[in-house]
Amino acid sequence: MDFEVLVSNAALHGASGAIIYTDPEEFAPDGPLNTFPKSWWLPDTGIQRGSAMGRQGPGDPLTPGFPSVDGIYRNPLNKSGLPTIPAMAMSYGDAKEILRRMKGPKAPDDWQGGLDLSYHVGPGFKDKRLSLHMEVNSKLEIRTIYNVIGKIRGTEEPDRYVLMGNHRDAWVFGAADPISGTAILMELSRGLGELLKSGWRPRRTIMLCSWDAEEIFVVGSAEYVEENAQILQDRAVAYLNMDVAVNGNFSINVDANPLLQNLAISLTKEILDPTVQNSQRSMYDVMVERDITKHVNGSPFCDNLSFGSDYVAFYHFIGVSCADWSYIFGGRGTHGIRRSYPVYHSSHDTFYWIKTFIDPEFKTHLAVGKFAAIFLLELSESPLLPFNTTTYANLLHSKARELERNWHFKRRNINSTALFNAVNNFAKVSHEFEANKVTINTKDLRLVNDQMMQLEKAFIQTVEPNNPRQLRHVIYGPDLLNLYGGKYFPRLNHAVEIAIKSGDWQQVEKEISLLTFSINSAANVLKPI
Amino acid sequence: MDFEVLVSNAALHGASGAIIYTDPEEFAPDGPLNTFPKSWWLPDTGIQRGSAMGRQGPGDPLTPGFPSVDGIYRNPLNKSGLPTIPAMAMSYGDAKEILRRMKGPKAPDDWQGGLDLSYHVGPGFKDKRLSLHMEVNSKLEIRTIYNVIGKIRGTEEPDRYVLMGNHRDAWVFGAADPISGTAILMELSRGLGELLKSGWRPRRTIMLCSWDAEEIFVVGSAEYVEENAQILQDRAVAYLNMDVAVNGNFSINVDANPLLQNLAISLTKEILDPTVQNSQRSMYDVMVERDITKHVNGSPFCDNLSFGSDYVAFYHFIGVSCADWSYIFGGRGTHGIRRSYPVYHSSHDTFYWIKTFIDPEFKTHLAVGKFAAIFLLELSESPLLPFNTTTYANLLHSKARELERNWHFKRRNINSTALFNAVNNFAKVSHEFEANKVTINTKDLRLVNDQMMQLEKAFIQTVEPNNPRQLRHVIYGPDLLNLYGGKYFPRLNHAVEIAIKSGDWQQVEKEISLLTFSINSAANVLKPI
């Protein structure tokens, strides 16, 4: 699924080009006849596109960390980290013609796919006279992109920004990705317009953002964040993202940073689920019932934010609290619940597909729109920000224990006492903070809100070099083998992986210190002033 | 004067040790008989100590960028950047015995000093039987240091901090350095205590800081800033520093970051000068009259903050506005006005020396104490912060022009248009900001104050690696050949120096972009919200 990793690895292993196709095993499991336009599954002519950028970090690869504006210096192409070989996407109908002719050892069982043939890994074809001619007509060029930002100035706290965004570019028609989100953002914008006409003004400044060039690794939003990093890190309360707002009729799915996870889950209780006829069951109820991977004993949880959409730079570069949601396709795939949908990034992601198979009356779009609206207004209107630090405390605790279970620092004589002390200290400070918050007086609102707003920023580390440099969050970061995923304590885990091979654990000790320091800094932010 | 640079350079040129002495040419210009205890000049037994740390950046060299606290990882000594050869300080009386025996070419004219002999550069002695045995008994060890911080919580803006600090460690007795400042800080603390007893509370939180280990390159304050970076960069309005508060009876001297320069100069008008008997002339009047290097046509100016005292980490690491002042020794030395004093860092910096030669009735201490008090209270009490952005606009303009004059970017086909546009844009935005500030209403005070407070932080760059990593200010930074001094646009100037040798101007173009970006970010902070 991750184009960039596939292409980079192919290049590393000496390939002169890469062809990527999506296997019917996951995208057309009912067989070649029961596909689009008869069903929602991907037909054998369908091509899932993707970006081969990404490993060098979000945004323009020629201006990492800096806004790609007129007159700015651009790194030379050969230092950009872009893949060095051409790549193209193909349908499984076409790929089949190549695959069935390939020689070499039989592929391992878990590489065998859904095509009616035996998968071999090559190199080369059984018929020696055959060779593969790859012609790629993509152009490498610098193009102008446009972000469109609408702003409603807050009356009480004009210098506190609540942002919501969605991207505008699509691989082809993009009815789900991104237009399901774009439609909601437009409707929400219209609704806020009506409120403005009636004399309403928000407490905090609201910004609605239509991003360009998301599909080539969040260039629009990342460049915006880079250009405005200084004011956003001082003023942004949260960034709410919708990308594929609706791509199925299974369940709402919300990802958020730990501070917003409680709010995100609780808001799903406020909206009636659109896929249950004549019922009074909320999105929350339906999520608990259907999405068994997202709750523990009936208590749903959010995942943290990965690297798949326009929140990347907000969260991982400058530490702004973020959430992202989608009404997902669902159903069980080979690898668990399917969160994506079969025609993802293909030319079949159309109005017809959405209307015929997913949301004929656009009730799901409406319900997700309502969810978006209350999320935005909770953040822009609540005098006390509806953030919760307890989730962070619990998360740090469980993830730190996981570290010890995975890597056995004690057994290796690596001293991690300071880290565990920091985690316990954070829990203690957070506990007091939450207790005091309940009785806060109006005069101290701003002060306490600032503490919550700034907490996440304590995890952005700017002293040691980061790689990629735009991914600076020490608690949650990229899994460079799967940019749709992520992992906790990315720097520390990476250092351990290297130490296990090299036997030199010095950098691990340094990373434990760095993490300890960040967690203590975060606790300092929450301490009584 | 700069021990660290001397020692590092000696090591680079193959020396196995370095002996440093202070030549009587500047420290005892009236000859060997007219010195301490007969006069304020350094006797031939006086030794000026100094730190050979520094080039690796402020703070503990084993924990660059991180707080040196219990349990933290420390870099190995061989990666610390500390000098690799032993060094010691010597009196000119002892040094004379070595110098007069040295052979080799005669030293250049501007290396000839005030001793009654001809200076030769060596290596070796005229008498071949002689050799120099250097025994250094310094221990290299990790020691615990203590900062003492007193805090008075502000009533209106408790989460806005105005800090004042002075160091407590001295090379020997340290009557001027640092005790002239310590005495004032203690007295100021007592005075604030009296005010508190009367029921007064400050508008903003006041913090009084007594730093340890300043003399080994500002370790106490730098570690404090590193440990509290997250909250200080969000909450610190300004840091005011006194080191050697009184070391002479020539004139007040104030250094400050551009935002505080106007305030600093104007406050010198508020205090009667202590060295003029029965007169109503202010410190300002006396400074204009005596310190001809610090005014242009009667308009005094401040220098920016160098690297000589505890403001370093506040200003250069996290972008907090700072000021530092001293009633200076003055008088004209070989290299212009003497800002330091003859017994600096020697065992003769004593109460006797101060009382006998400098400030017999401690009137200067009192006057500087008053200056400190009104500076602190202006910042803690003024509803609208008394910062001025015009000075920054003018400074950027003149320094950018200087860049062009020095390096001829145009002639070299280096495009610096974006930089000049950014400088002009900053001036325009600053002009509007200052105009609007006058009519600000109470509701918007906090907002406008935050803009002024955060402006300087836009110049702290954390995307590209810095060297040393604790010095991150793109507008003003270290002159690594003289840490008592500094230079504008340190990264860009450094890149130009390298490019002139290598012929490769790519990094210069990148640095111009980086600077352009920072200046635009700073302008964004000031734009109407």
Tab-separated table of N, CA and C in Angstrom, chain A residues 177-245:
chain	number	residue	atom	x	y	z
A	177	ASP	N	-12.429	10.709	-1.821
A	177	ASP	CA	-11.130	11.282	-1.430
A	177	ASP	C	-10.722	12.366	-2.386
A	178	PRO	N	-10.983	13.617	-2.122
A	178	PRO	CA	-11.367	14.218	-0.851
A	178	PRO	C	-12.776	14.820	-0.829
A	179	ILE	N	-13.599	14.589	-1.900
A	179	ILE	CA	-14.764	15.469	-2.057
A	179	ILE	C	-15.839	15.207	-1.009
A	180	SER	N	-15.881	13.984	-0.440
A	180	SER	CA	-16.824	13.774	0.672
A	180	SER	C	-16.505	14.774	1.790
A	181	GLY	N	-15.219	15.012	2.030
A	181	GLY	CA	-14.817	15.997	3.040
A	181	GLY	C	-15.013	17.423	2.566
A	182	THR	N	-14.714	17.662	1.286
A	182	THR	CA	-14.844	19.018	0.737
A	182	THR	C	-16.301	19.478	0.797
A	183	ALA	N	-17.232	18.548	0.447
A	183	ALA	CA	-18.656	18.885	0.479
A	183	ALA	C	-19.055	19.309	1.891
A	184	ILE	N	-18.557	18.561	2.882
A	184	ILE	CA	-18.891	18.885	4.276
A	184	ILE	C	-18.280	20.224	4.683
A	185	LEU	N	-17.025	20.452	4.293
A	185	LEU	CA	-16.381	21.730	4.649
A	185	LEU	C	-17.132	22.904	4.033
A	186	MET	N	-17.574	22.726	2.781
A	186	MET	CA	-18.327	23.799	2.110
A	186	MET	C	-19.658	24.048	2.814
A	187	GLU	N	-20.356	22.961	3.168
A	187	GLU	CA	-21.653	23.092	3.822
A	187	GLU	C	-21.490	23.712	5.212
A	188	LEU	N	-20.432	23.322	5.879
A	188	LEU	CA	-20.153	23.865	7.210
A	188	LEU	C	-19.836	25.363	7.101
A	189	SER	N	-19.126	25.703	6.049
A	189	SER	CA	-18.794	27.105	5.797
A	189	SER	C	-20.072	27.912	5.532
A	190	ARG	N	-20.973	27.310	4.761
A	190	ARG	CA	-22.248	27.971	4.483
A	190	ARG	C	-23.030	28.157	5.793
A	191	GLY	N	-23.052	27.109	6.605
A	191	GLY	CA	-23.768	27.177	7.880
A	191	GLY	C	-23.214	28.259	8.791
A	192	LEU	N	-21.886	28.348	8.865
A	192	LEU	CA	-21.271	29.394	9.689
A	192	LEU	C	-21.624	30.766	9.129
A	193	GLY	N	-21.733	30.842	7.794
A	193	GLY	CA	-22.141	32.087	7.141
A	193	GLY	C	-23.528	32.521	7.594
A	194	GLU	N	-24.427	31.542	7.681
A	194	GLU	CA	-25.782	31.848	8.159
A	194	GLU	C	-25.740	32.372	9.594
A	195	LEU	N	-24.943	31.689	10.425
A	195	LEU	CA	-24.809	32.129	11.815
A	195	LEU	C	-24.267	33.552	11.885
A	196	LEU	N	-23.279	33.850	11.047
A	196	LEU	CA	-22.698	35.200	11.036
A	196	LEU	C	-23.755	36.239	10.681
A	197	LYS	N	-24.606	35.884	9.699
A	197	LYS	CA	-25.661	36.815	9.306
A	197	LYS	C	-26.604	37.115	10.466
A	198	SER	N	-26.796	36.107	11.322
A	198	SER	CA	-27.705	36.298	12.461
A	198	SER	C	-27.030	37.071	13.600
A	199	GLY	N	-25.765	37.457	13.402
A	199	GLY	CA	-25.094	38.265	14.416
A	199	GLY	C	-24.125	37.490	15.297
A	200	TRP	N	-24.116	36.191	15.142
A	200	TRP	CA	-23.200	35.358	15.949
A	200	TRP	C	-21.745	35.602	15.558
A	201	ARG	N	-20.895	35.600	16.569
A	201	ARG	CA	-19.446	35.601	16.317
A	201	ARG	C	-18.824	34.549	17.233
A	202	PRO	N	-17.791	33.862	16.744
A	202	PRO	CA	-17.184	32.835	17.605
A	202	PRO	C	-16.340	33.465	18.714
A	203	ARG	N	-16.159	32.706	19.788
A	203	ARG	CA	-15.291	33.146	20.880
A	203	ARG	C	-13.835	33.220	20.408
A	204	ARG	N	-13.398	32.135	19.743
A	204	ARG	CA	-12.025	32.095	19.200
A	204	ARG	C	-12.081	32.216	17.679
A	205	THR	N	-10.973	32.561	17.074
A	205	THR	CA	-10.926	32.684	15.619
A	205	THR	C	-11.030	31.299	14.966
A	206	ILE	N	-11.923	31.213	13.985
A	206	ILE	CA	-12.099	29.959	13.232
A	206	ILE	C	-11.444	30.121	11.867
A	207	MET	N	-10.680	29.121	11.451
A	207	MET	CA	-10.082	29.164	10.117
A	207	MET	C	-10.449	27.890	9.363
A	208	LEU	N	-11.038	28.076	8.180
A	208	LEU	CA	-11.376	26.933	7.334
A	208	LEU	C	-10.388	26.879	6.177
A	209	CYS	N	-9.771	25.718	5.986
A	209	CYS	CA	-8.647	25.621	5.059
A	209	CYS	C	-8.919	24.587	3.973
A	210	SER	N	-8.801	25.028	2.747
A	210	SER	CA	-8.885	24.092	1.617
A	210	SER	C	-7.476	23.923	1.069
A	211	TRP	N	-6.904	22.735	1.298
A	211	TRP	CA	-5.495	22.508	0.941
A	211	TRP	C	-5.348	21.997	-0.477
A	212	ASP	N	-4.279	22.375	-1.091
A	212	ASP	CA	-3.905	21.843	-2.402
A	212	ASP	C	-2.823	20.762	-2.194
A	213	ALA	N	-2.635	19.934	-3.206
A	213	ALA	CA	-1.476	19.022	-3.308
A	213	ALA	C	-1.274	18.117	-2.101
A	214	GLU	N	-2.386	17.646	-1.507
A	214	GLU	CA	-2.251	16.700	-0.397
A	214	GLU	C	-1.711	15.381	-0.885
A	215	GLU	N	-2.140	14.993	-2.103
A	215	GLU	CA	-1.836	13.635	-2.576
A	215	GLU	C	-0.349	13.395	-2.834
A	216	ILE	N	0.418	14.464	-2.979
A	216	ILE	CA	1.864	14.240	-3.143
A	216	ILE	C	2.576	14.521	-1.826
A	217	PHE	N	2.048	13.908	-0.787
A	217	PHE	CA	2.496	13.998	0.600
A	217	PHE	C	2.313	15.389	1.222
A	218	VAL	N	1.065	15.719	1.374
A	218	VAL	CA	0.564	16.866	2.148
A	218	VAL	C	1.351	18.156	1.913
A	219	VAL	N	1.636	18.444	0.651
A	219	VAL	CA	2.456	19.621	0.353
A	219	VAL	C	1.749	20.921	0.745
A	220	GLY	N	0.473	21.038	0.399
A	220	GLY	CA	-0.241	22.295	0.677
A	220	GLY	C	-0.251	22.646	2.152
A	221	SER	N	-0.703	21.717	2.972
A	221	SER	CA	-0.803	22.000	4.411
A	221	SER	C	0.576	22.119	5.050
A	222	ALA	N	1.515	21.286	4.621
A	222	ALA	CA	2.846	21.329	5.241
A	222	ALA	C	3.540	22.658	4.941
A	223	GLU	N	3.400	23.139	3.723
A	223	GLU	CA	4.043	24.415	3.391
A	223	GLU	C	3.370	25.566	4.139
A	224	TYR	N	2.049	25.460	4.302
A	224	TYR	CA	1.335	26.477	5.090
A	224	TYR	C	1.849	26.495	6.529
A	225	VAL	N	1.985	25.310	7.114
A	225	VAL	CA	2.473	25.230	8.501
A	225	VAL	C	3.906	25.748	8.589
A	226	GLU	N	4.734	25.374	7.640
A	226	GLU	CA	6.119	25.855	7.683
A	226	GLU	C	6.160	27.386	7.589
A	227	GLU	N	5.357	27.934	6.675
A	227	GLU	CA	5.373	29.385	6.493
A	227	GLU	C	4.861	30.115	7.739
A	228	ASN	N	3.895	29.506	8.425
A	228	ASN	CA	3.253	30.184	9.555
A	228	ASN	C	3.578	29.541	10.900
A	229	ALA	N	4.676	28.785	10.935
A	229	ALA	CA	5.001	28.015	12.146
A	229	ALA	C	5.013	28.896	13.385
A	230	GLN	N	5.625	30.077	13.274
A	230	GLN	CA	5.797	30.901	14.462
A	230	GLN	C	4.446	31.309	15.060
A	231	ILE	N	3.535	31.767	14.235
A	231	ILE	CA	2.259	32.202	14.816
A	231	ILE	C	1.372	31.011	15.158
A	232	LEU	N	1.455	29.949	14.380
A	232	LEU	CA	0.604	28.792	14.698
A	232	LEU	C	1.021	28.145	16.014
A	233	GLN	N	2.313	28.054	16.268
A	233	GLN	CA	2.699	27.400	17.521
A	233	GLN	C	2.364	28.260	18.732
A	234	ASP	N	2.205	29.561	18.536
A	234	ASP	CA	1.774	30.419	19.640
A	234	ASP	C	0.252	30.482	19.765
A	235	ARG	N	-0.470	30.309	18.672
A	235	ARG	CA	-1.898	30.653	18.678
A	235	ARG	C	-2.857	29.513	18.344
A	236	ALA	N	-2.377	28.457	17.689
A	236	ALA	CA	-3.318	27.417	17.249
A	236	ALA	C	-3.749	26.546	18.423
A	237	VAL	N	-5.046	26.503	18.662
A	237	VAL	CA	-5.610	25.654	19.712
A	237	VAL	C	-5.695	24.211	19.209
A	238	ALA	N	-6.167	24.034	17.997
A	238	ALA	CA	-6.299	22.693	17.433
A	238	ALA	C	-6.489	22.786	15.925
A	239	TYR	N	-6.124	21.707	15.252
A	239	TYR	CA	-6.420	21.568	13.829
A	239	TYR	C	-7.263	20.315	13.628
A	240	LEU	N	-8.438	20.500	13.004
A	240	LEU	CA	-9.340	19.371	12.746
A	240	LEU	C	-9.296	19.053	11.261
A	241	ASN	N	-9.107	17.795	10.943
A	241	ASN	CA	-8.913	17.414	9.552
A	241	ASN	C	-10.005	16.472	9.068
A	242	MET	N	-10.509	16.730	7.872
A	242	MET	CA	-11.319	15.739	7.166
A	242	MET	C	-10.657	15.480	5.836
A	243	ASP	N	-10.424	14.238	5.537
A	243	ASP	CA	-9.882	13.917	4.222
A	243	ASP	C	-10.978	13.130	3.515
A	244	VAL	N	-10.942	11.806	3.600
A	244	VAL	CA	-12.060	11.002	3.113
A	244	VAL	C	-13.098	10.970	4.232
A	245	ALA	N	-14.054	11.880	4.199
A	245	ALA	CA	-15.008	11.973	5.309
A	245	ALA	C	-15.968	10.790	5.303
